[in-house]
């Protein structure tokens, strides 16, 4: 599990690599929250193109970060999800709050 | 229906073993030549059950999680067993979005994910003695 950050304007892009399960949640939460504070972030995009596995622990991570960005009056989105991840996201109802887009460009345009 | 194969593993209730458990289950089930999607279903359900055992059963205290996988001609039954604190109200625990640990940012979707990715989920639990979650899934007989 690894996360890499990049910025596009006031949008923080979080690229997640590997398996997102309970074991990796603490690490990823700390990483993202640390980054949220230090940059001038308004919106947050999760790039899941390199997520090879996710269970419901991932929902908690996404929801928790969404709440944090909401406090800053920001929005969140998810891009590049595979079939297995999409099913879990749909099941959780999270998509009503955090939309999934096909790619980064569309997500960033929609968050502006 | 008699099982055609069986595997039993026991491991410490450590979160680093969640990946180990789901990979073992997936590797064992591979004998039935399931689709990639079916394999992902099994991995996800096992991950949920084992995570529950570690977080809720043992509450991150030391203990062992046992996993028994029974293989049938075209199906698998996986039992995930802990000897932890047990579940007081199983029906409540199975409710979508219910979690006893919201402070840990748990989504409360574990049982819902298991139920939708497997054909059947059975939960047996006794307070103070532990919990057994049985996951059952039949595979499409493709390529036969």
Coordinates of C-alpha atoms in Angstrom, one line a residue:
Chain A
X1 CA 0.0 0.0 0.0
X2 CA 1.3 3.4 -1.0
X3 CA -0.2 6.8 -1.7
X4 CA 1.2 9.5 -3.9
X5 CA 0.0 13.1 -4.0
X6 CA -0.2 15.7 -6.7
X7 CA -2.1 19.1 -6.9
X8 CA -4.1 20.6 -9.7
X9 CA -5.1 24.1 -8.6
X10 CA -6.8 23.6 -5.3
X11 CA -7.6 20.0 -5.9
X12 CA -5.5 17.4 -4.1
X13 CA -5.2 14.2 -6.1
X14 CA -4.6 11.1 -4.0
X15 CA -3.3 8.1 -6.0
X16 CA -3.6 4.9 -4.1
X17 CA -1.5 1.9 -5.0
X18 CA -2.1 -1.7 -3.9
X19 CA -4.7 -3.2 -1.5
X20 CA -7.0 -1.1 0.5
X21 CA -8.1 -3.2 3.5
X22 CA -8.3 -2.7 7.3
X23 CA -4.6 -3.3 7.6
X24 CA -3.7 -0.4 5.4
X25 CA -6.4 2.1 6.6
X26 CA -4.4 3.7 9.4
X27 CA -1.5 4.4 7.2
X28 CA -3.5 5.9 4.4
X29 CA -5.7 8.0 6.7
X30 CA -2.7 9.6 8.4
X31 CA -1.1 10.3 5.1
X32 CA -4.1 11.9 3.5
X33 CA -5.1 13.9 6.6
X34 CA -1.5 15.2 6.9
X35 CA -1.6 16.3 3.3
X36 CA -5.0 18.0 3.7
X37 CA -3.8 20.2 6.4
X38 CA -0.5 21.3 4.8
X39 CA -1.6 22.2 1.3
X40 CA -4.2 24.8 0.2
X41 CA -6.5 22.0 -0.7
X42 CA -10.2 22.6 -1.4
X43 CA -11.3 19.5 -3.2
X44 CA -10.1 15.9 -3.1
X45 CA -9.9 13.3 -5.9
X46 CA -9.1 9.7 -5.2
X47 CA -7.4 8.0 -8.1
X48 CA -8.0 4.3 -7.8
X49 CA -6.4 3.2 -11.1
X50 CA -3.8 1.2 -9.1
X51 CA -6.0 -0.2 -6.4
X52 CA -5.9 -4.0 -6.8
X53 CA -8.3 -4.8 -3.9
X54 CA -10.7 -3.0 -1.7
X55 CA -13.1 -4.2 1.0
X56 CA -15.6 -2.2 3.1
X57 CA -12.7 -0.7 5.2
X58 CA -12.1 1.4 2.1
X59 CA -15.6 2.9 2.5
X60 CA -14.7 4.1 5.9
X61 CA -11.5 5.7 4.7
X62 CA -13.2 7.5 1.8
X63 CA -16.2 8.6 4.0
X64 CA -13.8 9.9 6.8
X65 CA -11.8 12.0 4.3
X66 CA -15.0 13.3 2.7
X67 CA -16.1 14.5 6.1
X68 CA -12.8 16.3 6.6
X69 CA -12.9 18.0 3.2
X70 CA -16.6 18.9 3.8
X71 CA -15.5 20.9 6.9
X72 CA -13.3 22.9 4.5
X73 CA -16.3 23.4 2.2
X74 CA -14.7 21.2 -0.4
X75 CA -16.0 18.3 -2.5
X76 CA -14.6 14.9 -3.3
X77 CA -14.7 12.5 -6.2
X78 CA -13.3 9.1 -7.2
X79 CA -11.8 8.1 -10.6
X80 CA -10.7 5.0 -12.4
X81 CA -12.4 2.3 -10.3
X82 CA -12.4 -1.4 -11.3
X83 CA -15.6 -3.6 -11.2
X84 CA -15.1 -5.0 -7.8
X85 CA -14.5 -1.7 -6.2
X86 CA -17.4 -0.1 -8.0
X87 CA -19.8 -2.8 -6.6
X88 CA -18.7 -2.0 -3.0
X89 CA -19.0 1.7 -3.6
X90 CA -22.5 1.3 -5.1
X91 CA -23.6 -1.0 -2.2
X92 CA -22.5 1.5 0.4
X93 CA -24.6 4.4 -1.0
X94 CA -21.5 6.6 -0.9
X95 CA -21.9 7.5 -4.6
X96 CA -24.7 9.9 -3.7
X97 CA -22.1 12.0 -1.9
X98 CA -19.0 11.3 -3.8
X99 CA -19.4 10.8 -7.5
X100 CA -17.2 8.4 -9.6
X101 CA -15.8 9.7 -12.9
X102 CA -14.1 7.9 -15.7
X103 CA -10.9 10.0 -15.6
X104 CA -9.1 12.7 -13.7
X105 CA -9.8 15.5 -16.2
X106 CA -13.6 15.0 -16.0
X107 CA -13.4 14.8 -12.2
X108 CA -11.4 18.0 -11.9
X109 CA -13.7 19.9 -14.3
X110 CA -16.8 18.8 -12.4
X111 CA -15.3 19.8 -9.0
X112 CA -14.4 23.3 -10.2
Chain B
X1 CA -23.0 -33.5 -0.5
X2 CA -19.5 -34.6 0.5
X3 CA -16.6 -32.2 0.3
X4 CA -13.9 -33.2 -2.2
X5 CA -11.1 -31.2 -0.5
X6 CA -10.5 -29.3 2.7
X7 CA -8.0 -26.9 4.2
X8 CA -7.6 -25.6 7.7
X9 CA -5.4 -22.7 8.7
X10 CA -5.0 -20.8 11.9
X11 CA -3.3 -17.5 12.3
X12 CA -2.7 -14.7 14.8
X13 CA -5.5 -12.0 14.9
X14 CA -3.2 -9.4 13.3
X15 CA -4.4 -7.1 10.5
X16 CA -1.4 -8.1 8.4
X17 CA -2.9 -11.6 8.2
X18 CA -6.1 -10.3 6.4
X19 CA -4.3 -10.3 3.1
X20 CA -2.8 -13.8 3.9
X21 CA -6.3 -15.2 4.6
X22 CA -8.0 -14.0 1.5
X23 CA -5.1 -15.1 -0.7
X24 CA -5.1 -18.6 0.8
X25 CA -8.9 -18.9 0.3
X26 CA -8.6 -17.7 -3.3
X27 CA -5.7 -20.0 -4.1
X28 CA -7.7 -23.0 -2.7
X29 CA -10.9 -22.1 -4.5
X30 CA -8.9 -21.8 -7.7
X31 CA -9.0 -25.6 -8.0
X32 CA -12.6 -25.2 -9.2
X33 CA -11.5 -22.8 -12.0
X34 CA -13.8 -19.9 -11.0
X35 CA -14.0 -16.7 -13.0
X36 CA -11.9 -13.7 -11.9
X37 CA -15.0 -12.0 -10.6
X38 CA -16.0 -15.1 -8.6
X39 CA -12.4 -15.1 -7.1
X40 CA -12.7 -11.4 -6.2
X41 CA -16.0 -12.1 -4.5
X42 CA -14.5 -14.8 -2.3
X43 CA -11.4 -12.7 -1.5
X44 CA -13.6 -9.7 -0.5
X45 CA -16.0 -11.8 1.7
X46 CA -13.1 -13.5 3.5
X47 CA -11.4 -10.2 4.0
X48 CA -14.6 -8.9 5.7
X49 CA -15.1 -11.9 7.9
X50 CA -11.4 -12.0 9.0
X51 CA -11.4 -8.2 9.6
X52 CA -14.5 -8.6 11.8
X53 CA -12.8 -11.3 13.8
X54 CA -9.8 -9.2 14.5
X55 CA -11.5 -5.8 15.2
X56 CA -14.7 -7.0 16.9
X57 CA -14.0 -10.5 18.0
X58 CA -10.7 -9.9 19.6
X59 CA -10.8 -6.1 19.6
X60 CA -7.1 -6.1 18.5
X61 CA -6.1 -8.3 21.5
X62 CA -4.1 -11.4 20.9
X63 CA -5.9 -14.5 19.7
X64 CA -6.2 -16.9 16.8
X65 CA -8.5 -16.9 13.9
X66 CA -9.2 -20.2 12.3
X67 CA -10.3 -20.6 8.7
X68 CA -11.7 -23.8 7.3
X69 CA -12.4 -24.1 3.6
X70 CA -14.5 -27.0 2.3
X71 CA -14.5 -27.6 -1.5
X72 CA -17.4 -29.3 -3.2
X73 CA -17.8 -30.1 -6.9
X74 CA -18.8 -26.6 -7.8
X75 CA -19.0 -24.7 -4.5
X76 CA -17.0 -23.6 -1.5
X77 CA -17.9 -23.2 2.2
X78 CA -15.5 -21.1 4.2
X79 CA -15.8 -20.8 8.0
X80 CA -14.0 -18.0 9.8
X81 CA -13.9 -18.7 13.5
X82 CA -12.8 -16.7 16.4
X83 CA -12.8 -17.3 20.2
X84 CA -13.4 -13.6 21.0
X85 CA -16.1 -11.7 22.7
X86 CA -19.0 -12.8 20.6
X87 CA -21.9 -10.8 19.2
X88 CA -24.8 -9.9 21.4
X89 CA -27.3 -9.1 18.7
X90 CA -26.6 -10.8 15.4
X91 CA -29.5 -9.3 13.6
X92 CA -28.4 -5.8 14.5
X93 CA -24.8 -6.6 13.6
X94 CA -25.9 -7.7 10.1
X95 CA -27.8 -4.5 9.5
X96 CA -26.3 -2.4 6.7
X97 CA -24.4 0.6 8.0
X98 CA -24.6 -0.6 11.6
X99 CA -21.2 -0.5 13.3
X100 CA -20.2 -0.8 17.0
X101 CA -17.0 1.1 16.2
X102 CA -17.9 4.3 14.4
X103 CA -14.9 6.0 16.0
X104 CA -12.7 3.8 14.0
X105 CA -14.4 5.0 10.8
X106 CA -15.8 1.6 10.2
X107 CA -18.5 1.7 7.5
X108 CA -20.8 -1.0 8.9
X109 CA -20.9 -2.7 5.5
X110 CA -19.0 -5.9 6.3
X111 CA -21.9 -8.3 6.5
X112 CA -23.7 -6.6 3.6
X113 CA -20.7 -7.1 1.4
X114 CA -20.4 -10.7 2.5
X115 CA -24.1 -11.3 1.8
X116 CA -24.0 -9.8 -1.7
X117 CA -20.7 -11.4 -2.8
X118 CA -21.6 -14.9 -1.5
X119 CA -24.7 -17.0 -2.0
X120 CA -25.3 -17.6 1.7
X121 CA -23.9 -16.2 5.0
X122 CA -24.5 -17.9 8.4
X123 CA -23.5 -16.4 11.7
X124 CA -23.2 -18.4 14.9
X125 CA -22.1 -16.5 18.0
X126 CA -22.1 -16.8 21.8
X127 CA -21.2 -13.9 24.0
X128 CA -17.8 -14.5 25.7
X129 CA -17.1 -17.6 23.6
X130 CA -16.7 -16.4 20.0
X131 CA -18.2 -16.2 16.6
X132 CA -18.3 -18.4 13.5
X133 CA -19.2 -16.9 10.1
X134 CA -19.9 -19.4 7.3
X135 CA -19.7 -18.2 3.8
X136 CA -21.1 -20.3 1.0
X137 CA -20.8 -19.8 -2.7
X138 CA -21.5 -22.0 -5.8
X139 CA -19.6 -21.4 -9.0
X140 CA -20.8 -21.4 -12.6
X141 CA -19.6 -24.5 -14.3
X142 CA -17.9 -22.8 -17.2
X143 CA -15.4 -24.6 -19.4
X144 CA -16.7 -28.0 -18.4

